[in-house]
XYZ file of C-alpha atoms in Angstrom:
333
model
C 66.621 -121.807 -251.994
C 64.651 -118.687 -253.411
C 64.254 -116.156 -252.100
C 63.750 -114.738 -248.569
C 62.082 -111.352 -248.123
C 61.582 -109.421 -244.284
C 62.717 -106.619 -242.802
C 65.445 -108.719 -240.723
C 69.249 -108.807 -241.530
C 69.749 -112.467 -243.260
C 71.995 -115.611 -242.739
C 74.556 -116.067 -245.088
C 72.571 -119.185 -246.164
C 69.439 -116.831 -246.874
C 71.950 -114.303 -248.937
C 72.944 -117.344 -250.552
C 69.518 -117.836 -252.024
C 68.810 -114.638 -252.579
C 72.023 -114.060 -254.780
C 71.391 -116.930 -256.965
C 67.828 -115.603 -257.663
C 69.647 -112.096 -258.941
C 71.840 -114.258 -260.715
C 69.392 -116.324 -263.026
C 67.463 -112.759 -263.139
C 70.471 -110.916 -264.598
C 72.092 -113.191 -266.557
C 68.815 -114.215 -268.340
C 69.186 -110.503 -269.316
C 72.799 -111.186 -270.880
C 74.849 -110.204 -267.394
C 78.575 -111.490 -267.393
C 79.262 -113.160 -264.063
C 82.005 -110.519 -263.416
C 79.076 -107.967 -263.323
C 76.644 -109.833 -261.426
C 79.288 -110.160 -258.815
C 80.540 -106.685 -258.721
C 76.730 -105.811 -258.195
C 75.960 -108.012 -255.112
C 79.380 -107.193 -253.241
C 77.266 -103.889 -253.061
C 74.133 -105.301 -252.538
C 75.482 -106.985 -249.674
C 76.535 -103.896 -247.804
C 73.563 -102.037 -248.559
C 70.655 -104.571 -247.861
C 72.078 -108.047 -247.154
C 70.455 -109.031 -250.911
C 67.142 -108.601 -248.713
C 64.364 -106.786 -251.276
C 62.412 -106.013 -247.921
C 64.946 -104.512 -245.669
C 64.628 -100.709 -244.558
C 67.658 -98.819 -244.104
C 68.604 -99.624 -239.920
C 65.418 -101.558 -239.980
C 63.054 -98.556 -239.349
C 60.273 -100.277 -241.453
C 58.283 -97.352 -243.241
C 60.587 -95.018 -243.330
C 60.323 -93.735 -246.808
C 62.889 -91.206 -246.298
C 65.422 -93.423 -246.056
C 66.748 -96.719 -247.526
C 64.743 -99.583 -248.741
C 65.224 -102.164 -250.944
C 68.522 -104.303 -252.818
C 70.452 -101.365 -253.261
C 68.775 -98.804 -250.780
C 67.486 -96.451 -252.913
C 67.262 -93.007 -251.072
C 64.796 -91.911 -250.109
C 62.758 -94.646 -250.712
C 60.253 -93.196 -252.342
C 62.711 -93.297 -255.475
C 61.807 -96.955 -255.887
C 58.473 -97.167 -254.094
C 56.560 -94.700 -255.833
C 57.598 -96.206 -259.668
C 56.539 -99.732 -257.957
C 53.280 -98.601 -256.983
C 52.631 -96.507 -260.247
C 53.328 -99.703 -262.218
C 51.917 -102.437 -260.390
C 54.371 -103.778 -258.155
C 54.422 -104.541 -254.642
C 57.265 -102.365 -253.402
C 58.204 -106.253 -251.735
C 58.373 -107.987 -255.423
C 62.276 -108.694 -256.250
C 61.337 -108.868 -259.971
C 60.021 -105.327 -259.878
C 63.555 -104.214 -257.872
C 65.555 -106.125 -260.327
C 63.766 -104.757 -263.567
C 64.849 -101.197 -262.315
C 68.056 -101.876 -261.583
C 68.685 -103.770 -265.361
C 66.038 -101.120 -267.264
C 66.155 -97.996 -265.880
C 69.329 -96.998 -264.144
C 70.681 -95.109 -266.937
C 67.462 -93.489 -268.148
C 66.590 -92.398 -264.647
C 69.910 -90.835 -263.838
C 70.973 -92.949 -260.917
C 74.155 -93.917 -263.231
C 76.303 -91.472 -263.795
C 79.916 -92.093 -265.007
C 82.834 -91.200 -263.180
C 86.149 -89.730 -264.260
C 87.611 -93.112 -262.398
C 85.019 -95.616 -264.129
C 84.331 -93.742 -267.151
C 81.741 -96.215 -268.939
C 78.046 -96.140 -269.644
C 75.578 -98.631 -267.581
C 74.884 -101.054 -270.929
C 79.106 -101.587 -270.662
C 79.157 -102.338 -267.204
C 76.444 -105.182 -267.770
C 78.636 -107.100 -270.028
C 81.760 -106.079 -268.676
C 84.597 -108.516 -268.079
C 86.947 -106.737 -265.933
C 87.075 -108.090 -262.424
C 84.155 -108.575 -259.850
C 86.343 -106.218 -257.686
C 86.815 -103.729 -260.126
C 83.181 -103.818 -261.139
C 82.083 -103.355 -257.168
C 84.001 -100.359 -257.215
C 82.494 -99.042 -260.316
C 78.892 -99.839 -259.424
C 80.023 -97.961 -255.929
C 80.848 -94.826 -257.776
C 78.811 -94.621 -260.169
C 75.127 -96.185 -258.697
C 75.685 -95.975 -254.654
C 77.485 -93.307 -254.117
C 77.043 -94.845 -250.514
C 77.975 -91.991 -247.733
C 79.640 -95.023 -246.191
C 81.447 -96.589 -248.603
C 83.164 -99.433 -247.046
C 84.681 -99.926 -250.573
C 87.335 -102.662 -249.595
C 84.123 -104.917 -248.028
C 82.341 -104.578 -251.355
C 84.790 -105.475 -253.552
C 85.755 -108.415 -251.022
C 81.929 -109.222 -251.257
C 82.399 -109.053 -254.705
C 84.629 -111.679 -255.157
C 82.591 -113.583 -252.466
C 79.985 -114.094 -254.937
C 81.697 -114.157 -257.876
C 83.197 -117.719 -256.944
C 79.830 -119.090 -254.747
C 78.073 -118.525 -258.235
C 80.986 -120.027 -260.664
C 79.091 -123.460 -259.816
C 76.058 -122.345 -261.473
C 77.684 -120.299 -264.277
C 78.145 -123.441 -266.941
C 77.313 -121.007 -269.766
C 80.168 -119.234 -270.151
C 82.466 -123.028 -270.517
C 79.389 -124.072 -273.047
C 79.770 -120.681 -275.272
C 83.914 -121.202 -275.023
C 83.050 -124.608 -276.388
C 80.842 -123.800 -279.508
C 83.416 -120.422 -280.524
C 86.264 -122.952 -280.064
C 84.723 -125.546 -282.049
C 83.354 -123.227 -285.389
C 86.787 -121.231 -285.139
C 88.355 -124.510 -285.855
C 86.503 -125.290 -288.575
C 86.692 -121.891 -290.192
C 90.097 -122.823 -290.246
C 90.093 -126.172 -291.489
C 89.811 -126.113 -295.257
C 89.121 -129.457 -295.099
C 85.592 -128.056 -294.372
C 83.822 -125.961 -296.890
C 80.036 -124.463 -297.471
C 77.040 -127.330 -298.624
C 73.817 -127.053 -298.210
C 73.199 -131.203 -299.223
C 75.868 -132.152 -297.176
C 75.749 -129.824 -293.994
C 76.278 -132.086 -291.250
C 80.297 -132.732 -291.922
C 82.508 -132.541 -293.325
C 81.002 -129.575 -294.893
C 78.471 -127.208 -293.201
C 75.819 -123.961 -294.092
C 75.083 -121.419 -292.311
C 72.782 -122.624 -289.666
C 74.259 -125.938 -289.326
C 77.849 -124.345 -288.413
C 76.308 -122.672 -285.668
C 73.862 -125.438 -284.470
C 76.721 -128.160 -284.925
C 79.107 -125.789 -282.877
C 76.626 -125.844 -279.632
C 75.277 -129.257 -280.080
C 79.353 -129.973 -279.797
C 79.305 -127.609 -276.468
C 76.322 -129.785 -274.617
C 73.125 -128.064 -275.953
C 70.301 -129.514 -277.877
C 70.926 -127.521 -281.141
C 69.848 -130.416 -283.160
C 66.797 -131.907 -281.684
C 66.670 -134.835 -283.644
C 67.406 -132.865 -287.109
C 69.909 -129.579 -287.645
C 67.610 -126.851 -287.876
C 67.591 -124.202 -290.762
C 67.701 -120.482 -290.161
C 63.352 -120.379 -290.322
C 63.767 -122.796 -287.367
C 66.565 -121.860 -285.670
C 65.362 -119.266 -283.371
C 62.636 -121.657 -281.973
C 65.064 -124.516 -281.825
C 67.516 -122.637 -280.043
C 65.307 -120.401 -277.449
C 63.992 -123.991 -276.288
C 67.388 -124.828 -275.749
C 67.885 -121.903 -273.224
C 68.737 -119.206 -275.544
C 67.355 -115.611 -274.647
C 65.876 -113.000 -277.125
C 68.818 -110.175 -276.483
C 67.771 -108.191 -279.875
C 67.051 -105.187 -277.923
C 69.986 -104.849 -275.660
C 72.427 -104.748 -279.297
C 73.092 -102.062 -281.822
C 73.006 -104.303 -285.237
C 74.277 -101.228 -286.760
C 77.581 -100.968 -285.146
C 77.604 -104.762 -283.354
C 77.808 -102.906 -280.056
C 75.870 -104.665 -277.070
C 76.913 -108.291 -278.915
C 78.757 -110.373 -276.333
C 81.133 -113.723 -277.084
C 78.767 -116.616 -278.333
C 75.731 -114.349 -279.570
C 73.956 -115.990 -282.632
C 72.778 -113.474 -285.185
C 70.171 -114.647 -286.985
C 67.839 -113.172 -289.925
C 65.275 -116.233 -290.437
C 65.258 -117.875 -293.954
C 68.214 -116.082 -294.692
C 71.535 -116.341 -292.726
C 72.580 -116.770 -289.639
C 76.757 -116.273 -287.614
C 78.153 -116.467 -284.409
C 79.850 -113.252 -282.732
C 82.926 -114.324 -281.294
C 84.233 -110.860 -279.633
C 86.989 -108.454 -281.190
C 83.709 -107.417 -283.283
C 84.160 -110.295 -285.337
C 82.119 -113.316 -286.489
C 82.296 -116.582 -287.588
C 80.194 -118.115 -290.064
C 79.453 -120.095 -293.175
C 78.527 -118.152 -296.510
C 78.937 -119.747 -299.937
C 80.687 -122.447 -301.554
C 83.534 -121.323 -304.327
C 81.251 -121.372 -307.224
C 79.426 -118.589 -305.176
C 76.065 -120.842 -304.805
C 74.815 -123.149 -302.160
C 75.377 -126.519 -303.185
C 77.943 -128.343 -305.335
C 81.373 -127.698 -305.574
C 83.910 -129.361 -304.030
C 84.331 -130.884 -300.115
C 85.944 -128.414 -298.506
C 87.323 -124.644 -298.255
C 88.547 -124.021 -302.170
C 88.746 -120.318 -301.303
C 89.637 -119.794 -297.897
C 86.264 -118.312 -297.068
C 83.610 -120.522 -297.713
C 83.867 -121.017 -293.528
C 85.847 -117.752 -292.066
C 86.270 -115.444 -289.388
C 85.993 -111.813 -290.307
C 84.641 -108.643 -289.372
C 81.501 -107.615 -287.890
C 78.584 -106.912 -290.501
C 74.961 -106.179 -290.177
C 73.571 -108.286 -292.857
C 70.843 -106.593 -291.791
C 70.079 -108.895 -289.127
C 66.830 -109.585 -287.327
C 67.393 -111.464 -283.816
C 70.332 -111.935 -281.342
C 70.141 -114.878 -279.240
C 72.395 -115.168 -276.121
C 73.121 -118.104 -274.157
C 73.079 -117.221 -270.330
C 75.446 -118.295 -267.927
C 73.290 -120.322 -266.403
C 71.961 -121.807 -269.050
C 68.663 -124.355 -269.524
C 66.005 -121.507 -269.846
C 64.116 -119.613 -267.397
C 64.177 -121.344 -263.783
C 60.691 -120.204 -261.898
C 61.285 -118.151 -259.014
C 60.504 -119.732 -255.532
C 59.416 -116.912 -252.838
C 59.819 -117.532 -248.935
C 58.763 -114.109 -246.966
C 59.123 -114.279 -243.172
C 57.172 -111.051 -243.193
C 55.082 -109.379 -245.778
C 55.750 -105.683 -245.911
C 52.615 -103.937 -247.825
C 53.330 -102.058 -250.576
């Protein structure tokens, strides 16, 4: 598959190819599949998920709509693209604008019915139908809403893209494994015997994702000093800029919080972390096997260690996939 870009309406198979590219981009930024389904339901009704589409196929009509979300007038997007080195047909420029600039440009305006921020939309676990309506009301503000059709399309794209969203299953397995270890007092903290039955902070998180199917133990169990390289090589994305580490807002289930050379824990949702900290003697080695205090490995409330990085396993997994572009008709920028 890959991008199809033209000033034409697309076939279903062409839309599927473009929808997959949208999914790969947004999931790498930490969006939930629910939010991606919601925005794709709108994109289908706005542009056939076609970055090159002009409103009513009127090529070059800058007073009309243009692009994936039909910016209206088109200059709301094209002026920015031209000023920032993007051809107006480049889908990466359009997706960047949507992800990074929707709030700061004032395009996203929370309504009373959908009173939440753009950052909250991107990580929402609400249904694709609900998020399709939220995007319609807070972003598109379309003259012709066809809200029911957008909601139906959102569910269609959510269901279609689930085949590529193995990341959510991986995250669930990793979180469940780590919580199970924390709740089983036969496992405690120890750096010397860190590969089971005891674990230290980095081995707990590395084993959790390794048991979920990722290569987070590439022939060895990394320490916090090497975790960043190992985890990004295994498909994790650095999303530190998307989180408020003081409060924990912006974190999503499965995020790995890391301070290299010092400590790491996993965010498991609901403002909670799971992690391994120290043995019953307050040290890092020695002590008895197992958790003697109930807190050597445990679930607890969020706190800022302080953390330096937030690493997130995206929905599709496997790191960044190169984008292939098929252009039926090139539209000059």
